[in-house]
Amino acid sequence: MEWAADHLMKIPFFPYLDIPYCILMAVFLRENKDSIKFAVNYPIASLVILILYVQANVICVHILLGLPLVACLDGAYDTLSAVICWWLVFFCPGDLFFKAYQKIVPLQFAIRVICEARHARLVMIACQEGHQYYPNHLTIIILCGLVDGCSGRLMMSLDRKIREDCAAEGDGESELKQVSEVTKASLVLAVFYALIITGVAPISVNVGVLCGALFMVSLLLNNIILGRHDPFMPIQNVFWKVACSKHQKIE
């Protein structure tokens, strides 16, 4: 297990993890209604939205920690990858790239698995960053990991403000009103990683990230097999019944 964990942590973000994520986010934007019309009429806005999604984790965590937002531009390869992927998905001649992505199901699955592994690594990095500025402060470490993990969902609110009717229907209205599966999973990862970083859980960081990646991939497989099924919902329902047993949900 240590061998696999060490190899996972040695994989560089660019190009092996960042490019698949840029493709996934560009396809996500493309699949929304009127996305082509918006990209043609407002190409700069369309590209900026994709860059915001790609850099969402850095932006959100740095806002939380009070660090310079300009740091999101430190990784020039991220922005360059976003620009290239945006062009391929929206403006490739003959729409060849997007059509190929839609038809090659194994490619879609591989990209999503890679993105889940990337997600697990980035949540750990955010937790370590919180620990660096606030050593052994569990609340802040967990909050950094949580915000990093759900940063894409948080960015949807800004996306809706910019694209309005072209944005994803039902997404990004308020992550606090209806907490998504991604946010719940990120909370689980953040708590697990915080216990590792503070020495409570006696395993290495690398093994922890591998376990986190396997956890995220298992959720992905659950969604593929069972559809958009939130495995946290039974726990959530029991918690609210116990915590708010005197009140029923008001329609």
GROMACS .gro file of C-alpha atoms in nm:
model
  251
    1MET     CA    1   0.000   0.000   0.000
    2GLU     CA    2   0.288   0.235   0.079
    3TRP     CA    3   0.429   0.172  -0.269
    4ALA     CA    4   0.102   0.266  -0.439
    5ALA     CA    5   0.059   0.570  -0.213
    6ASP     CA    6   0.411   0.695  -0.285
    7HIS     CA    7   0.360   0.661  -0.660
    8LEU     CA    8   0.027   0.844  -0.643
    9MET     CA    9   0.190   1.136  -0.464
   10LYS     CA   10   0.477   1.147  -0.716
   11ILE     CA   11   0.245   1.201  -1.012
   12PRO     CA   12   0.286   1.568  -1.115
   13PHE     CA   13  -0.030   1.773  -1.133
   14PHE     CA   14   0.064   1.901  -1.477
   15PRO     CA   15  -0.011   1.748  -1.717
   16TYR     CA   16  -0.146   1.421  -1.576
   17LEU     CA   17  -0.403   1.560  -1.331
   18ASP     CA   18  -0.468   1.918  -1.440
   19ILE     CA   19  -0.546   1.858  -1.808
   20PRO     CA   20  -0.816   1.592  -1.741
   21TYR     CA   21  -0.975   1.829  -1.487
   22CYS     CA   22  -0.973   2.116  -1.738
   23ILE     CA   23  -1.139   1.889  -1.995
   24LEU     CA   24  -1.403   1.777  -1.745
   25MET     CA   25  -1.486   2.135  -1.645
   26ALA     CA   26  -1.497   2.255  -2.006
   27VAL     CA   27  -1.733   1.970  -2.095
   28PHE     CA   28  -1.946   2.054  -1.790
   29LEU     CA   29  -1.984   2.411  -1.919
   30ARG     CA   30  -2.047   2.291  -2.274
   31GLU     CA   31  -2.328   2.056  -2.172
   32ASN     CA   32  -2.535   2.337  -2.026
   33LYS     CA   33  -2.809   2.482  -2.245
   34ASP     CA   34  -2.714   2.767  -2.481
   35SER     CA   35  -2.348   2.721  -2.385
   36ILE     CA   36  -2.229   2.751  -2.745
   37LYS     CA   37  -2.433   3.065  -2.797
   38PHE     CA   38  -2.288   3.218  -2.482
   39ALA     CA   39  -1.929   3.120  -2.574
   40VAL     CA   40  -1.965   3.269  -2.924
   41ASN     CA   41  -2.130   3.592  -2.805
   42TYR     CA   42  -1.917   3.633  -2.490
   43PRO     CA   43  -1.596   3.434  -2.542
   44ILE     CA   44  -1.395   3.617  -2.275
   45ALA     CA   45  -1.666   3.562  -2.013
   46SER     CA   46  -1.693   3.193  -2.107
   47LEU     CA   47  -1.316   3.145  -2.078
   48VAL     CA   48  -1.294   3.335  -1.749
   49ILE     CA   49  -1.566   3.115  -1.601
   50LEU     CA   50  -1.368   2.803  -1.690
   51ILE     CA   51  -1.050   2.951  -1.539
   52LEU     CA   52  -1.245   3.034  -1.222
   53TYR     CA   53  -1.358   2.671  -1.197
   54VAL     CA   54  -1.004   2.545  -1.255
   55GLN     CA   55  -0.859   2.782  -0.993
   56ALA     CA   56  -1.157   2.764  -0.756
   57ASN     CA   57  -0.974   2.571  -0.484
   58VAL     CA   58  -0.686   2.820  -0.462
   59ILE     CA   59  -0.922   3.120  -0.469
   60CYS     CA   60  -1.153   2.988  -0.196
   61VAL     CA   61  -0.881   2.863   0.040
   62HIS     CA   62  -0.678   3.183   0.004
   63ILE     CA   63  -0.986   3.393   0.080
   64LEU     CA   64  -1.042   3.180   0.390
   65LEU     CA   65  -0.681   3.218   0.508
   66GLY     CA   66  -0.647   3.582   0.403
   67LEU     CA   67  -0.373   3.508   0.149
   68PRO     CA   68  -0.315   3.693  -0.183
   69LEU     CA   69  -0.556   3.580  -0.454
   70VAL     CA   70  -0.291   3.650  -0.718
   71ALA     CA   71  -0.130   3.322  -0.610
   72CYS     CA   72  -0.384   3.141  -0.828
   73LEU     CA   73  -0.188   3.271  -1.128
   74ASP     CA   74   0.132   3.111  -0.998
   75GLY     CA   75   0.056   2.794  -1.193
   76ALA     CA   76   0.072   2.929  -1.548
   77TYR     CA   77   0.023   2.578  -1.686
   78ASP     CA   78  -0.322   2.558  -1.524
   79THR     CA   79  -0.442   2.869  -1.705
   80LEU     CA   80  -0.281   2.763  -2.033
   81SER     CA   81  -0.442   2.419  -2.006
   82ALA     CA   82  -0.780   2.580  -1.939
   83VAL     CA   83  -0.747   2.801  -2.248
   84ILE     CA   84  -0.653   2.508  -2.475
   85CYS     CA   85  -0.924   2.278  -2.336
   86TRP     CA   86  -1.184   2.554  -2.367
   87TRP     CA   87  -1.097   2.602  -2.735
   88LEU     CA   88  -1.100   2.228  -2.805
   89VAL     CA   89  -1.440   2.173  -2.637
   90PHE     CA   90  -1.613   2.481  -2.780
   91PHE     CA   91  -1.440   2.569  -3.106
   92CYS     CA   92  -1.255   2.263  -3.237
   93PRO     CA   93  -1.312   2.235  -3.618
   94GLY     CA   94  -1.602   2.001  -3.687
   95ASP     CA   95  -1.662   1.976  -3.312
   96LEU     CA   96  -1.440   1.667  -3.330
   97PHE     CA   97  -1.303   1.684  -2.977
   98PHE     CA   98  -1.640   1.711  -2.800
   99LYS     CA   99  -1.798   1.442  -3.018
  100ALA     CA  100  -1.504   1.208  -2.953
  101TYR     CA  101  -1.533   1.267  -2.579
  102GLN     CA  102  -1.904   1.187  -2.584
  103LYS     CA  103  -1.856   0.863  -2.781
  104ILE     CA  104  -1.553   0.720  -2.597
  105VAL     CA  105  -1.703   0.607  -2.267
  106PRO     CA  106  -1.377   0.457  -2.128
  107LEU     CA  107  -1.213   0.798  -2.179
  108GLN     CA  108  -1.491   0.967  -1.982
  109PHE     CA  109  -1.451   0.716  -1.699
  110ALA     CA  110  -1.071   0.751  -1.693
  111ILE     CA  111  -1.093   1.131  -1.677
  112ARG     CA  112  -1.342   1.118  -1.392
  113VAL     CA  113  -1.126   0.873  -1.194
  114ILE     CA  114  -0.821   1.094  -1.243
  115CYS     CA  115  -1.020   1.396  -1.128
  116GLU     CA  116  -1.130   1.213  -0.811
  117ALA     CA  117  -0.764   1.133  -0.731
  118ARG     CA  118  -0.677   1.498  -0.794
  119HIS     CA  119  -0.960   1.602  -0.563
  120ALA     CA  120  -0.823   1.384  -0.282
  121ARG     CA  121  -0.471   1.526  -0.320
  122LEU     CA  122  -0.587   1.889  -0.329
  123VAL     CA  123  -0.795   1.851  -0.013
  124MET     CA  124  -0.484   1.722   0.166
  125ILE     CA  125  -0.279   2.015   0.035
  126ALA     CA  126  -0.543   2.258   0.164
  127CYS     CA  127  -0.543   2.088   0.506
  128GLN     CA  128  -0.163   2.109   0.518
  129GLU     CA  129  -0.181   2.477   0.425
  130GLY     CA  130  -0.426   2.540   0.709
  131HIS     CA  131  -0.196   2.349   0.946
  132GLN     CA  132   0.100   2.559   0.829
  133TYR     CA  133  -0.066   2.887   0.934
  134TYR     CA  134  -0.264   2.750   1.229
  135PRO     CA  135  -0.072   2.448   1.365
  136ASN     CA  136  -0.288   2.176   1.522
  137HIS     CA  137  -0.603   2.389   1.498
  138LEU     CA  138  -0.845   2.117   1.394
  139THR     CA  139  -1.136   2.345   1.307
  140ILE     CA  140  -0.934   2.558   1.064
  141ILE     CA  141  -0.759   2.258   0.909
  142ILE     CA  142  -1.092   2.085   0.848
  143LEU     CA  143  -1.250   2.404   0.716
  144CYS     CA  144  -0.963   2.454   0.468
  145GLY     CA  145  -1.004   2.101   0.336
  146LEU     CA  146  -1.382   2.136   0.317
  147VAL     CA  147  -1.371   2.467   0.131
  148ASP     CA  148  -1.109   2.332  -0.110
  149GLY     CA  149  -1.314   2.021  -0.182
  150CYS     CA  150  -1.642   2.203  -0.248
  151SER     CA  151  -1.485   2.510  -0.414
  152GLY     CA  152  -1.625   2.412  -0.754
  153ARG     CA  153  -1.975   2.399  -0.609
  154LEU     CA  154  -1.926   2.736  -0.441
  155MET     CA  155  -1.804   2.882  -0.770
  156MET     CA  156  -2.133   2.781  -0.934
  157SER     CA  157  -2.304   3.069  -0.755
  158LEU     CA  158  -2.074   3.316  -0.932
  159ASP     CA  159  -2.120   3.121  -1.256
  160ARG     CA  160  -2.497   3.170  -1.235
  161LYS     CA  161  -2.451   3.544  -1.182
  162ILE     CA  162  -2.242   3.570  -1.499
  163ARG     CA  163  -2.416   3.325  -1.734
  164GLU     CA  164  -2.764   3.358  -1.585
  165ASP     CA  165  -2.998   3.132  -1.790
  166CYS     CA  166  -2.704   2.957  -1.958
  167ALA     CA  167  -2.576   2.822  -1.626
  168ALA     CA  168  -2.651   2.471  -1.504
  169GLU     CA  169  -3.014   2.437  -1.398
  170GLY     CA  170  -3.055   2.365  -1.029
  171ASP     CA  171  -2.682   2.398  -0.958
  172GLY     CA  172  -2.518   2.670  -0.759
  173GLU     CA  173  -2.833   2.832  -0.618
  174SER     CA  174  -2.697   2.787  -0.267
  175GLU     CA  175  -2.467   2.514  -0.144
  176LEU     CA  176  -2.575   2.596   0.212
  177LYS     CA  177  -2.944   2.535   0.133
  178GLN     CA  178  -2.888   2.195  -0.023
  179VAL     CA  179  -2.549   2.047   0.057
  180SER     CA  180  -2.419   1.835  -0.229
  181GLU     CA  181  -2.258   1.492  -0.213
  182VAL     CA  182  -1.924   1.649  -0.312
  183THR     CA  183  -1.932   1.879  -0.008
  184LYS     CA  184  -2.023   1.595   0.228
  185ALA     CA  185  -1.744   1.378   0.087
  186SER     CA  186  -1.499   1.668   0.118
  187LEU     CA  187  -1.595   1.707   0.483
  188VAL     CA  188  -1.523   1.339   0.544
  189LEU     CA  189  -1.185   1.374   0.372
  190ALA     CA  190  -1.102   1.692   0.560
  191VAL     CA  191  -1.174   1.535   0.900
  192PHE     CA  192  -0.974   1.223   0.808
  193TYR     CA  193  -0.678   1.428   0.682
  194ALA     CA  194  -0.686   1.659   0.986
  195LEU     CA  195  -0.654   1.357   1.215
  196ILE     CA  196  -0.354   1.238   1.012
  197ILE     CA  197  -0.181   1.578   1.007
  198THR     CA  198  -0.225   1.631   1.382
  199GLY     CA  199  -0.094   1.281   1.457
  200VAL     CA  200  -0.418   1.137   1.591
  201ALA     CA  201  -0.446   0.881   1.309
  202PRO     CA  202  -0.122   0.676   1.297
  203ILE     CA  203  -0.081   0.658   0.918
  204SER     CA  204   0.133   0.851   0.673
  205VAL     CA  205   0.009   1.141   0.461
  206ASN     CA  206   0.067   0.944   0.141
  207VAL     CA  207  -0.139   0.647   0.258
  208GLY     CA  208  -0.408   0.886   0.376
  209VAL     CA  209  -0.431   1.044   0.031
  210LEU     CA  210  -0.450   0.701  -0.131
  211CYS     CA  211  -0.736   0.606   0.102
  212GLY     CA  212  -0.903   0.937   0.019
  213ALA     CA  213  -0.867   0.875  -0.354
  214LEU     CA  214  -1.015   0.526  -0.320
  215PHE     CA  215  -1.301   0.672  -0.118
  216MET     CA  216  -1.378   0.929  -0.390
  217VAL     CA  217  -1.356   0.668  -0.666
  218SER     CA  218  -1.594   0.442  -0.471
  219LEU     CA  219  -1.846   0.729  -0.459
  220LEU     CA  220  -1.801   0.774  -0.834
  221LEU     CA  221  -1.871   0.405  -0.895
  222ASN     CA  222  -2.174   0.428  -0.666
  223ASN     CA  223  -2.313   0.712  -0.878
  224ILE     CA  224  -2.244   0.529  -1.204
  225ILE     CA  225  -2.405   0.205  -1.088
  226LEU     CA  226  -2.698   0.350  -0.892
  227GLY     CA  227  -2.738   0.682  -1.069
  228ARG     CA  228  -2.718   1.013  -0.881
  229HIS     CA  229  -2.766   0.846  -0.543
  230ASP     CA  230  -2.631   1.027  -0.237
  231PRO     CA  231  -2.493   0.761   0.001
  232PHE     CA  232  -2.478   1.016   0.284
  233MET     CA  233  -2.853   1.079   0.277
  234PRO     CA  234  -2.953   0.802   0.525
  235ILE     CA  235  -2.702   0.934   0.781
  236GLN     CA  236  -2.818   1.290   0.717
  237ASN     CA  237  -3.185   1.196   0.762
  238VAL     CA  238  -3.118   1.014   1.089
  239PHE     CA  239  -2.913   1.308   1.220
  240TRP     CA  240  -3.184   1.564   1.145
  241LYS     CA  241  -3.456   1.342   1.291
  242VAL     CA  242  -3.258   1.319   1.617
  243ALA     CA  243  -3.141   1.681   1.621
  244CYS     CA  244  -3.470   1.839   1.507
  245SER     CA  245  -3.723   1.578   1.616
  246LYS     CA  246  -3.977   1.841   1.731
  247HIS     CA  247  -4.006   2.002   1.390
  248GLN     CA  248  -4.098   1.866   1.050
  249LYS     CA  249  -3.974   2.012   0.720
  250ILE     CA  250  -4.213   2.288   0.611
  251GLU     CA  251  -4.308   2.283   0.244
   0.00000   0.00000   0.00000
